[in-house]
Amino acid sequence: MARLAKCDVVSIEDLTTAEVERIFVLADGFAAALAKGEPLDLARGLIMATLFYEPSTRTRLSFESAMHRLGGSVISSADMHASSASKGESLADTVRVTSAYADLIVLRHPHDGAARVAAEYAPCPVLNAGDGSREHPTQTLCDLYTLRKKKGRLAGLTVAICGDLKYGRTVHSLIYALARFGANIVAVPNRGLNVPDYVLDRLAAERSYTFSMVGMDELKSLAGGLDALYLTPSAPHQMALFTGGLPLEKLPSEQVPAALDAFYVTRLQRERRGENEGDAGGPSGYIRFDAQALKSSRTHEAVVMHPLPRTDELAYELDSDPRAVYFEQAAAGVPVRMALIAWLIEKAACAGSIARIEQPAEPPIKFKSEPAPRCANPNCITRHEGAYLRPRFRLAPRVSRSVLPLRCDFCDRELGAGFVGHARSRRYYRFEESLYGYARQWIEEGSLVVFDSEKQAEEHGYEPYRRGPQREIMNGDEVARACETLAAQLIEDLPDLSGVAMVGIVSHGAILAVRLRELIEARTKVRLPCAAADVVSGADAIRPLDAPGEFEVEGRTIVMVDDVINSGWTVQRAMAALWKHGRPASVKLAVLIDRGHREVPIRPNYVGKNIPTARAERVQVRLSPPEADGARKHHDRVVIYSMVESLKEPAKEPG
Ligand code: NCD
């Protein structure tokens, strides 16, 4: 029998309140034993593997120290770049292999949801030592343990959490835990770095916090001019959002925290910021916490916490203040992690006698039909380990009027599906609230399909729920003439074709690109390299259409080709896929049909035909594939039809 229970700690929510309490009791015992220098051998014969795909000092060393202190052994891959991961080994394979060498895996990984994947593939327990910006549950155990030691309790404490609340994973686990233990949270985010919606939604759904707006605009912060978000678990559980310019004193007295018990300061998570996020909010605009913040009567008793490492947000002058407890927090890492290992031993010893009570959760949705949705979070593990990992979603508890909210099982982020379809009838619908009941029924039947656009639905052969009469606006001859015009425009505009390549957007844009290339070749004798951009299948890939091999983007003039611009969404995604592939010198956009009411600012350089249309109308281009050249004229056509939806356009989401 395994000496450790297969109990994974991926989220702080994987531990019940009683389990956290038990871990703290064990930690107290270990702290006392360590102070006395008592030798321990509870974990003799056990091996812990630490797999760190990201840098770490405290977490890895305190885990390893904890195992050594318990008489166990450690094998470590502190730098996964020196492991087979650098040869392309998947996370699933790495943890399966490692579990043959160790009884326990401690994993740190840059991708959101990585710890969940490891826990599912490893037969031994997996402890999450931080996965992307999602969670860091064992840090939270150290935080709670220290806070309770200092304040004697958790319930009723008021904790201001400051800084990067968007990407700080320690903050997310801490928020779930403080809410559970009945503490008040004052969130003091740096500009643009608020607690993400998926965290607030989870808190609302699982901890029964409800959110209500308070009619005033801003709470100037307790620590100097920052916007604050105030959450309180007092009955009924409520969170109030203050945005505006009101000093603390002016808030209704029942909503003002009389005093703060702790500041939890975090550094700017620079390494997690998106490419387009610039440096807004930092480093110069980032909070700086110094002795001044502890001088007010409301903050006099507050302890200052930080998961460390610190950068500039915490002044060194605080270190000598007895209220600065961040080094104690880091030191607690050893007894707390010893306690966690001891708890896994305990769980294995009494397996069978104590059943773990699992929360009944909404089951994952089985998408039997294509296209399977993919997580919209680019840092989700499913976007990086796609070879074996199928994206998995559950219906999010939140109700929305305009999208079906699906929650990624790995990273917790929400995907709002704007269009839903029924696989058997092959009909699709713009989502609206009244379709909830149907969507649930289709989930049960396994016939729900979701689409992010009408185009995607149609590419997969789905028809709108009801469509009005269809009218042809271009026949085969007209399509052929428009292609000639486009090719002529291109040749005139690009006299030197040597550095030009074409990228057609799957599927009709790709057919069109091949056709334009033929026309250009017939006139100039230059055969342009051609690739297809597949943004519909979710692969976001640029695939060469000629001989297999590389398609060169770098430094070239790329002519991106699509059949019709409806909202501009597809072109935007194709552009993003292209940029991932390389930096072109310039990109020109050629479309057969441009509709003029684009939702994104994209303007085609070459247009076959302009067709202004209303939103409730669809233009559909049908082109015969290249191999059916002979039949081309009879099959090529552009039609327009009106969408007859079950209800009118959905109302906009409030706010
Ligand atoms: C944190 C982490 O890695 O998420 N550090 C830690 O584990 N003590 C916080 C951070 O890096 O800012």
XYZ file of C-alpha atoms and ligand atoms in Angstrom:
667
model
C 0.000 0.000 0.000
C 1.244 3.475 -0.840
C 2.406 5.328 2.233
C 0.933 8.594 0.974
C -2.717 9.121 0.101
C -3.488 10.116 -3.469
C -4.723 13.510 -2.270
C -3.698 16.249 -4.646
C -3.569 19.852 -3.540
C -4.072 21.719 -6.777
C -6.237 24.456 -5.297
C -6.630 25.639 -1.738
C -10.232 24.564 -2.216
C -9.055 20.943 -2.413
C -8.569 21.053 1.345
C -11.569 21.123 3.633
C -11.589 23.517 6.548
C -11.053 20.599 8.931
C -8.054 19.464 6.872
C -6.494 22.932 6.996
C -7.049 22.981 10.758
C -5.422 19.565 11.078
C -2.408 20.697 9.029
C -2.007 23.699 11.352
C -2.105 21.479 14.433
C 0.579 19.276 12.876
C 2.591 22.384 11.896
C 2.528 23.618 15.505
C 3.931 20.279 16.595
C 6.680 20.356 13.984
C 7.564 23.981 14.755
C 8.027 23.012 18.412
C 10.071 19.918 17.510
C 12.279 21.973 15.175
C 12.825 24.572 17.895
C 13.977 21.844 20.252
C 16.119 20.248 17.579
C 14.300 16.914 17.901
C 15.208 14.455 15.155
C 12.188 13.133 13.231
C 11.818 10.105 11.006
C 8.141 10.081 10.073
C 8.922 10.133 6.351
C 11.873 7.760 6.402
C 11.937 5.807 3.138
C 9.736 8.298 1.316
C 11.013 10.255 -1.672
C 9.713 13.600 -2.807
C 10.350 14.867 -6.350
C 10.402 18.625 -6.883
C 9.757 19.521 -10.516
C 10.221 23.244 -11.014
C 9.592 24.672 -14.468
C 9.925 28.185 -13.037
C 12.434 29.812 -10.691
C 11.907 29.410 -6.965
C 13.813 29.906 -3.751
C 11.444 29.668 -0.782
C 8.931 27.196 -2.072
C 11.326 24.575 -3.387
C 13.883 24.870 -0.626
C 11.298 24.824 2.167
C 9.585 21.778 0.631
C 12.925 20.028 0.335
C 13.966 21.083 3.825
C 10.609 19.837 5.162
C 11.131 16.405 3.605
C 14.715 16.169 4.902
C 13.585 17.263 8.374
C 11.050 14.442 8.344
C 13.743 11.919 7.533
C 12.674 11.472 3.896
C 14.660 12.053 0.715
C 14.397 14.450 -2.161
C 15.083 14.217 -5.860
C 14.906 17.501 -7.642
C 14.712 18.964 -11.065
C 15.106 22.545 -10.049
C 15.676 23.677 -13.589
C 13.407 21.840 -15.966
C 15.314 23.350 -18.898
C 17.982 20.823 -17.983
C 15.429 17.979 -18.127
C 13.689 16.175 -20.952
C 11.068 18.925 -20.982
C 13.573 20.842 -23.121
C 13.456 17.937 -25.605
C 9.706 18.356 -25.865
C 8.544 15.814 -23.297
C 4.956 16.412 -22.261
C 4.003 17.242 -18.701
C 1.862 14.101 -18.546
C 4.806 11.874 -19.494
C 7.177 13.649 -17.118
C 4.937 13.188 -14.090
C 4.096 9.566 -14.982
C 7.781 8.761 -15.217
C 8.650 10.719 -12.074
C 6.028 8.925 -10.033
C 7.974 5.712 -10.619
C 10.907 7.327 -8.818
C 9.109 9.232 -6.057
C 6.135 8.988 -3.694
C 5.161 12.619 -4.006
C 5.512 15.315 -6.652
C 5.772 19.022 -5.945
C 5.248 20.939 -9.161
C 5.736 24.538 -10.189
C 4.797 25.428 -13.742
C 4.297 28.600 -15.774
C 0.975 27.526 -17.287
C -2.417 27.935 -15.655
C -3.914 24.570 -14.818
C -0.655 22.596 -15.140
C -0.987 21.206 -11.616
C -4.445 19.827 -12.447
C -2.998 17.968 -15.442
C -0.125 16.604 -13.372
C -2.547 15.455 -10.668
C -4.638 13.613 -13.247
C -1.698 11.809 -14.833
C 0.492 11.054 -11.819
C -0.530 8.070 -9.698
C 1.147 9.686 -6.669
C -0.059 12.844 -4.918
C 0.774 16.162 -6.558
C 1.176 19.384 -4.601
C 0.840 22.589 -6.565
C 3.738 24.924 -5.876
C 2.297 27.589 -8.188
C 0.758 27.146 -11.636
C 0.909 30.228 -13.847
C -1.172 33.008 -12.366
C -3.828 30.605 -11.112
C -3.066 29.379 -7.588
C -0.365 28.711 -5.032
C -2.200 26.828 -2.273
C 0.754 25.844 -0.095
C 1.864 29.487 0.100
C -1.631 30.254 1.349
C -1.248 27.660 4.082
C 1.917 29.490 5.195
C 0.101 32.853 4.974
C -2.920 31.716 6.987
C -0.752 29.941 9.533
C 1.344 33.071 10.118
C -1.639 35.391 10.181
C -3.439 33.269 12.723
C -0.356 33.029 14.878
C -0.024 36.790 14.884
C -3.686 37.659 15.361
C -4.987 34.630 17.229
C -7.843 34.055 14.773
C -8.857 34.418 11.133
C -12.612 34.992 11.372
C -13.508 38.662 11.402
C -10.006 39.900 10.503
C -9.750 42.591 7.861
C -6.939 42.028 5.396
C -5.937 44.519 2.703
C -4.436 42.716 -0.266
C -2.374 45.106 -2.348
C -0.625 45.182 -5.680
C -0.866 42.810 -8.610
C -4.112 41.013 -7.864
C -4.520 39.959 -11.464
C -1.482 37.748 -11.954
C -0.485 37.101 -8.331
C -1.321 33.447 -7.822
C -0.701 33.597 -4.078
C -3.421 36.242 -3.878
C -6.009 34.082 -5.620
C -5.574 31.148 -3.254
C -5.485 33.558 -0.315
C -8.751 35.222 -1.316
C -10.570 31.861 -1.512
C -9.170 30.873 1.869
C -9.814 34.156 3.704
C -13.375 34.155 2.403
C -13.814 30.632 3.712
C -12.391 31.452 7.138
C -14.662 34.453 7.492
C -12.112 37.235 7.105
C -12.884 40.540 5.405
C -10.852 41.350 2.357
C -10.027 44.844 1.176
C -8.590 44.411 -2.259
C -6.260 47.250 -3.227
C -5.252 46.504 -6.796
C -2.778 48.503 -8.752
C -4.347 50.128 -11.761
C -5.418 47.500 -14.283
C -4.417 44.644 -11.995
C -7.756 43.870 -10.354
C -8.862 40.509 -9.027
C -9.891 38.657 -12.211
C -13.547 37.923 -12.842
C -12.994 34.169 -12.787
C -11.790 34.439 -9.183
C -14.734 36.616 -8.167
C -17.160 34.302 -9.987
C -15.769 31.269 -8.231
C -15.973 33.055 -4.912
C -19.563 33.978 -5.599
C -20.512 30.469 -6.663
C -18.659 28.417 -4.088
C -18.467 30.691 -1.087
C -21.839 32.412 -1.507
C -20.354 35.838 -1.659
C -22.718 38.056 -3.522
C -21.594 41.294 -5.021
C -23.411 44.529 -4.658
C -22.440 47.957 -5.884
C -22.356 50.734 -3.387
C -23.421 54.092 -4.697
C -20.184 55.946 -4.359
C -17.314 56.244 -6.607
C -14.036 55.691 -4.948
C -12.537 54.561 -1.746
C -9.231 56.286 -1.355
C -7.039 53.693 0.066
C -5.954 53.144 3.544
C -2.376 53.109 2.424
C -2.317 56.127 0.203
C -4.546 56.908 -2.705
C -5.341 53.566 -4.272
C -8.677 52.313 -5.472
C -10.059 49.615 -3.268
C -12.508 46.818 -3.492
C -14.081 45.792 -0.272
C -15.364 42.296 0.370
C -17.006 41.241 3.567
C -18.382 37.911 4.615
C -20.712 39.405 7.225
C -24.199 38.060 6.816
C -25.494 38.171 4.195
C -22.156 37.637 2.471
C -21.557 40.734 0.525
C -18.958 42.437 -1.524
C -19.160 46.116 -2.166
C -17.280 47.818 -4.918
C -16.193 51.377 -4.337
C -15.010 53.295 -7.329
C -14.767 57.046 -7.088
C -13.314 59.740 -4.896
C -14.664 59.344 -1.398
C -12.355 59.361 1.566
C -12.624 56.425 3.885
C -14.172 58.455 6.664
C -17.148 59.358 4.505
C -18.293 55.810 3.873
C -21.312 54.661 5.835
C -19.864 53.528 9.141
C -21.111 49.951 8.894
C -19.102 49.487 5.683
C -15.806 50.986 6.814
C -13.371 48.558 8.332
C -12.738 50.007 11.768
C -9.129 48.922 11.540
C -6.962 46.803 9.347
C -5.397 43.666 10.754
C -3.008 42.928 7.929
C -1.580 44.222 4.685
C -0.676 41.537 2.193
C 1.631 43.181 -0.330
C 2.624 41.556 -3.623
C 5.145 42.357 -6.309
C 4.298 43.198 -9.904
C 4.289 39.873 -11.759
C 6.183 41.248 -14.744
C 6.851 37.857 -16.233
C 3.140 37.112 -16.561
C 2.054 40.311 -18.261
C 0.600 39.903 -21.727
C 2.522 41.176 -24.733
C 0.045 44.017 -25.277
C -0.171 45.090 -21.685
C 2.783 47.431 -21.830
C 4.079 48.565 -18.505
C 0.872 50.204 -17.252
C 0.746 50.044 -13.523
C 4.415 49.591 -13.019
C 7.070 49.661 -12.084
C 7.006 53.440 -11.445
C 3.238 53.493 -11.023
C 3.275 50.499 -8.730
C 2.442 50.696 -5.031
C 5.255 51.314 -2.623
C 4.622 50.334 0.933
C 6.613 51.970 3.711
C 6.452 52.775 7.423
C 4.081 55.686 6.722
C 1.264 53.258 5.895
C 1.303 51.911 9.450
C 1.007 55.290 11.127
C -2.763 55.866 10.925
C -4.957 54.813 13.819
C -6.685 52.372 11.490
C -3.449 50.643 10.496
C -1.579 50.771 13.750
C -2.191 47.160 14.635
C -1.726 45.785 11.132
C 0.926 43.221 10.312
C 2.678 43.443 6.956
C 2.835 40.272 4.919
C 4.416 39.454 1.563
C 4.902 36.048 -0.129
C 8.356 37.291 -1.266
C 10.453 37.833 -3.271
C 10.025 41.599 -2.909
C 11.141 44.092 -5.493
C 10.453 47.796 -4.895
C 6.997 47.569 -3.354
C 8.159 46.997 0.205
C 10.620 49.431 1.797
C 13.570 47.861 3.626
C 12.960 50.299 6.499
C 9.998 48.102 7.501
C 12.164 45.045 8.158
C 13.021 46.006 11.704
C 9.389 46.802 12.588
C 7.857 43.957 14.622
C 4.721 44.256 12.482
C 6.685 43.137 9.411
C 6.130 39.383 9.419
C 7.179 38.376 5.914
C 10.338 36.578 6.988
C 8.346 34.611 9.562
C 5.887 33.764 6.787
C 8.757 32.384 4.699
C 10.149 30.479 7.705
C 6.717 28.926 8.324
C 7.219 27.206 4.973
C 9.150 24.389 6.643
C 6.791 23.325 9.509
C 3.704 23.912 7.347
C 5.055 21.808 4.485
C 6.229 19.160 6.944
C 2.649 19.145 8.193
C 1.311 18.734 4.683
C 3.526 15.690 4.096
C 2.566 14.268 7.499
C -1.089 14.822 6.669
C -0.672 12.783 3.445
C 0.844 9.985 5.556
C -2.061 10.202 8.002
C -4.590 10.130 5.191
C -3.057 6.962 3.756
C -3.002 5.313 7.192
C -6.697 5.877 7.762
C -7.789 5.420 4.142
C -11.119 3.714 4.114
C -12.080 4.846 7.573
C -12.457 8.489 6.582
C -14.030 9.115 3.239
C -13.161 12.357 1.525
C -16.313 14.331 0.953
C -16.236 15.612 -2.585
C -18.367 18.560 -3.510
C -20.982 17.573 -6.061
C -19.872 19.481 -9.117
C -21.422 20.082 -12.485
C -19.939 17.315 -14.696
C -17.656 18.289 -17.555
C -19.425 18.761 -20.858
C -18.834 16.050 -23.428
C -18.495 17.699 -26.788
C -18.994 14.828 -29.174
C -19.057 16.958 -32.287
C -16.588 19.267 -33.894
C -15.613 21.955 -33.361
C -14.561 21.282 -29.773
C -14.196 24.648 -28.060
C -10.792 25.634 -26.812
C -9.900 27.717 -23.820
C -9.548 31.406 -24.608
C -6.760 31.888 -22.061
C -3.489 31.765 -24.025
C -1.655 30.670 -20.878
C -3.969 27.713 -20.227
C -2.137 24.407 -20.131
C -4.548 23.010 -22.750
C -3.094 25.510 -25.249
C 0.410 24.149 -24.675
C -0.091 20.414 -24.242
C -2.626 20.018 -27.026
C -1.209 16.722 -28.321
C -2.970 14.717 -25.629
C -4.999 17.168 -23.613
C -8.565 17.760 -24.700
C -9.978 21.080 -23.527
C -12.634 20.423 -20.898
C -15.365 22.730 -19.755
C -18.213 22.830 -17.286
C -21.166 25.122 -17.357
C -20.179 28.106 -15.210
C -22.641 28.912 -12.465
C -22.959 32.509 -13.658
C -25.973 33.315 -15.800
C -25.369 35.603 -18.727
C -27.786 37.144 -21.157
C -25.642 37.028 -24.230
C -23.164 34.166 -23.897
C -23.245 30.614 -22.630
C -20.588 30.762 -19.896
C -18.289 27.731 -19.907
C -15.553 27.343 -17.313
C -12.280 25.713 -18.284
C -11.680 22.750 -16.035
C -7.954 23.364 -15.982
C -7.420 27.121 -15.633
C -10.875 28.189 -14.333
C -11.151 30.922 -16.956
C -14.493 31.481 -18.554
C -15.245 31.115 -22.216
C -18.366 32.915 -23.319
C -19.894 31.092 -26.264
C -21.818 33.609 -28.345
C -23.350 30.931 -30.564
C -24.666 27.510 -29.651
C -25.644 24.682 -31.942
C -27.440 21.383 -31.849
C -25.310 18.621 -33.348
C -28.133 16.442 -34.663
C -30.288 19.080 -36.297
C -27.150 21.004 -37.357
C -28.765 24.318 -36.525
C -27.093 27.138 -34.674
C -28.420 30.020 -32.617
C -27.098 33.306 -31.330
C -27.075 32.632 -27.604
C -29.605 34.349 -25.395
C -30.800 33.697 -21.895
C -33.906 31.832 -23.000
C -31.661 29.142 -24.510
C -30.213 28.087 -21.158
C -32.720 25.304 -20.659
C -32.083 23.950 -24.136
C -28.335 24.188 -23.708
C -28.551 22.116 -20.532
C -30.672 19.539 -22.307
C -28.238 19.364 -25.226
C -25.368 18.934 -22.788
C -27.172 15.944 -21.295
C -27.789 14.484 -24.752
C -24.198 15.178 -25.781
C -25.376 17.298 -28.693
C -24.249 20.773 -27.649
C -21.830 22.503 -29.989
C -20.532 26.015 -29.398
C -19.199 28.529 -31.877
C -17.510 31.844 -31.449
C -18.931 33.253 -34.647
C -21.507 32.672 -37.351
C -18.645 32.033 -39.705
C -17.327 29.227 -37.574
C -20.798 27.678 -37.383
C -21.213 27.840 -41.131
C -17.742 26.507 -41.827
C -18.811 23.421 -39.925
C -21.945 23.004 -41.991
C -24.434 24.447 -39.492
C -27.385 26.503 -40.645
C -28.938 29.325 -38.684
C -31.953 28.292 -36.688
C -34.166 29.815 -39.282
C -33.048 31.618 -42.342
C -35.048 33.951 -44.509
C -35.174 33.744 -48.281
C -31.816 33.594 -49.952
C -30.831 35.778 -52.867
C -27.883 35.382 -55.202
C -25.764 38.508 -55.421
C -22.924 37.155 -57.548
C -22.981 34.266 -59.980
C -20.022 32.238 -61.248
C -19.141 34.767 -63.991
C -19.252 37.651 -61.571
C -17.071 35.802 -59.068
C -14.565 35.076 -61.848
C -14.533 38.762 -62.880
C -14.045 39.885 -59.268
C -11.082 37.496 -58.968
C -9.586 38.982 -62.161
C -10.012 42.466 -60.715
C -8.359 41.472 -57.452
C -5.425 39.840 -59.238
C -4.981 42.932 -61.429
C -5.056 45.213 -58.378
C -2.433 43.082 -56.687
C -0.086 43.034 -59.692
C -0.379 46.778 -60.120
C 0.162 47.511 -56.460
C 3.042 45.081 -55.943
C 5.380 45.470 -58.930
C 8.123 43.403 -57.282
C 6.551 40.054 -56.495
C 9.789 38.414 -55.367
C 9.199 39.094 -51.664
C 5.449 38.458 -51.719
C 3.592 35.443 -50.316
C -0.098 34.672 -49.903
C -2.009 33.430 -46.896
C -5.630 32.386 -47.380
C -7.962 32.036 -44.422
C -9.532 28.554 -44.232
C -11.615 27.542 -45.961
C -12.935 29.802 -48.703
C -10.202 32.401 -48.225
C -7.650 29.658 -48.893
C -9.437 28.567 -52.087
C -9.521 32.184 -53.173
C -5.800 32.648 -52.411
C -4.927 29.678 -54.632
C -7.110 31.060 -57.377
C -5.565 34.519 -57.168
C -2.129 32.974 -57.260
C -3.030 31.134 -60.484
C -4.267 34.329 -62.089
C -1.137 36.217 -61.023
C 1.081 33.402 -62.324
C -0.740 33.362 -65.685
C -0.013 37.068 -66.131
C 3.409 37.496 -64.603
C 4.896 33.967 -64.682
C 5.655 34.413 -60.963
C 4.313 31.676 -58.707
C 3.805 33.073 -55.227
C 4.280 30.859 -52.164
C 0.929 30.189 -50.572
C -0.228 29.064 -47.121
C -3.530 28.546 -45.349
C -4.356 30.167 -42.007
C -6.621 27.901 -40.016
C -8.324 29.884 -37.287
C -11.527 27.883 -37.252
C -10.294 24.541 -35.981
C -8.649 26.274 -33.054
C -5.175 25.384 -34.235
C -4.290 28.965 -35.225
C -1.823 27.471 -37.620
C -0.191 28.722 -40.818
C 0.166 25.703 -43.086
C 2.046 25.780 -46.422
C -0.174 24.765 -49.351
C 2.596 23.633 -51.670
C 5.329 21.193 -50.828
C 5.488 20.391 -47.155
C 8.054 22.497 -45.366
C 8.509 25.924 -43.965
C 6.455 28.878 -45.052
C 8.547 31.989 -44.748
C 6.820 35.021 -43.221
C 9.790 36.964 -41.911
C 10.472 40.134 -43.879
C 7.966 39.308 -46.619
C 4.965 41.185 -47.923
C 2.054 38.950 -47.027
C -1.209 39.129 -48.906
C -3.849 37.820 -46.544
C -6.923 36.601 -48.420
C -10.438 36.033 -47.112
C -13.740 35.517 -48.838
C -15.862 37.968 -46.873
C -15.281 40.362 -44.010
C -18.276 40.252 -41.734
C -17.150 41.447 -38.321
C -13.412 41.347 -39.036
C -12.902 38.871 -36.218
C -11.508 36.088 -38.429
C -8.984 38.357 -40.091
C -7.847 39.620 -36.724
C -7.203 36.095 -35.502
C -5.433 35.133 -38.693
C -3.184 38.185 -38.266
C -2.335 37.073 -34.750
C -1.499 33.562 -36.033
C 0.668 35.104 -38.737
C 2.609 37.237 -36.273
C 3.291 34.199 -34.158
C 4.868 32.632 -37.215
C 7.179 35.565 -37.969
C 7.378 39.319 -38.556
C 6.296 40.201 -42.076
C 7.546 43.426 -43.697
C 3.909 44.321 -44.389
C 0.497 42.710 -44.645
C -2.069 43.518 -47.310
C -5.599 42.291 -47.101
C -7.561 41.088 -50.129
C -11.231 40.114 -49.827
C -13.837 39.088 -52.317
C -16.617 40.821 -50.375
C -16.340 43.655 -47.889
C -19.362 44.504 -45.837
C -18.525 47.909 -44.441
C -19.916 47.490 -40.930
C -16.884 45.872 -39.408
C -16.633 45.609 -35.648
C -12.852 45.791 -35.606
C -10.792 48.450 -37.376
C -9.616 46.390 -40.329
C -9.607 47.847 -43.799
C -8.962 45.667 -46.818
C -6.485 46.915 -49.432
C -8.096 45.017 -52.306
C -11.825 44.413 -52.567
C -13.742 42.353 -55.138
C -17.133 43.817 -54.290
C -18.581 46.010 -51.553
C -21.893 44.873 -50.134
C -23.268 46.958 -47.311
C -25.445 44.684 -45.225
C -27.403 44.825 -42.029
C -26.340 42.803 -39.044
C -29.235 40.407 -39.365
C -28.129 39.516 -42.886
C -25.472 37.053 -43.819
C -23.355 36.993 -46.915
C -22.119 33.561 -47.781
C -19.464 32.854 -50.381
C -19.403 29.448 -52.000
C -16.402 28.580 -54.098
C -15.693 25.218 -55.645
C -12.438 23.716 -54.405
C -9.357 23.880 -56.675
C -9.630 20.262 -57.836
C -13.147 20.871 -59.210
C -11.839 23.467 -61.669
C -14.025 22.435 -64.562
C -17.224 22.873 -62.598
C -16.111 26.187 -61.163
C -18.414 28.495 -63.024
C -21.522 26.617 -62.067
C -20.713 26.330 -58.423
C -19.178 29.646 -57.503
C -21.727 32.028 -56.097
C -22.305 34.582 -53.400
C -25.660 34.612 -51.661
C -27.262 36.819 -49.078
C -29.993 35.814 -46.708
C -31.563 37.272 -43.609
C -31.338 35.573 -40.259
C -34.669 35.015 -38.610
C -33.785 34.556 -34.995
C -36.024 33.230 -32.287
C -35.832 36.519 -30.476
C -34.526 39.963 -31.264
C -30.875 40.915 -30.750
C -29.803 40.235 -27.179
C -29.595 43.198 -24.868
C -26.123 44.369 -23.920
C -24.656 43.112 -20.651
C -25.017 45.724 -17.951
C -21.807 47.706 -17.448
C 5.438 33.690 -5.048
C 5.239 32.883 -6.300
O 6.149 32.273 -6.829
O 4.116 32.890 -6.768
N 6.556 33.369 -4.301
C 6.535 32.327 -3.426
O 6.236 31.224 -3.785
N 6.850 32.586 -2.169
C 5.249 35.120 -5.234
C 5.990 35.834 -6.310
O 6.773 35.279 -7.072
O 5.756 37.043 -6.428
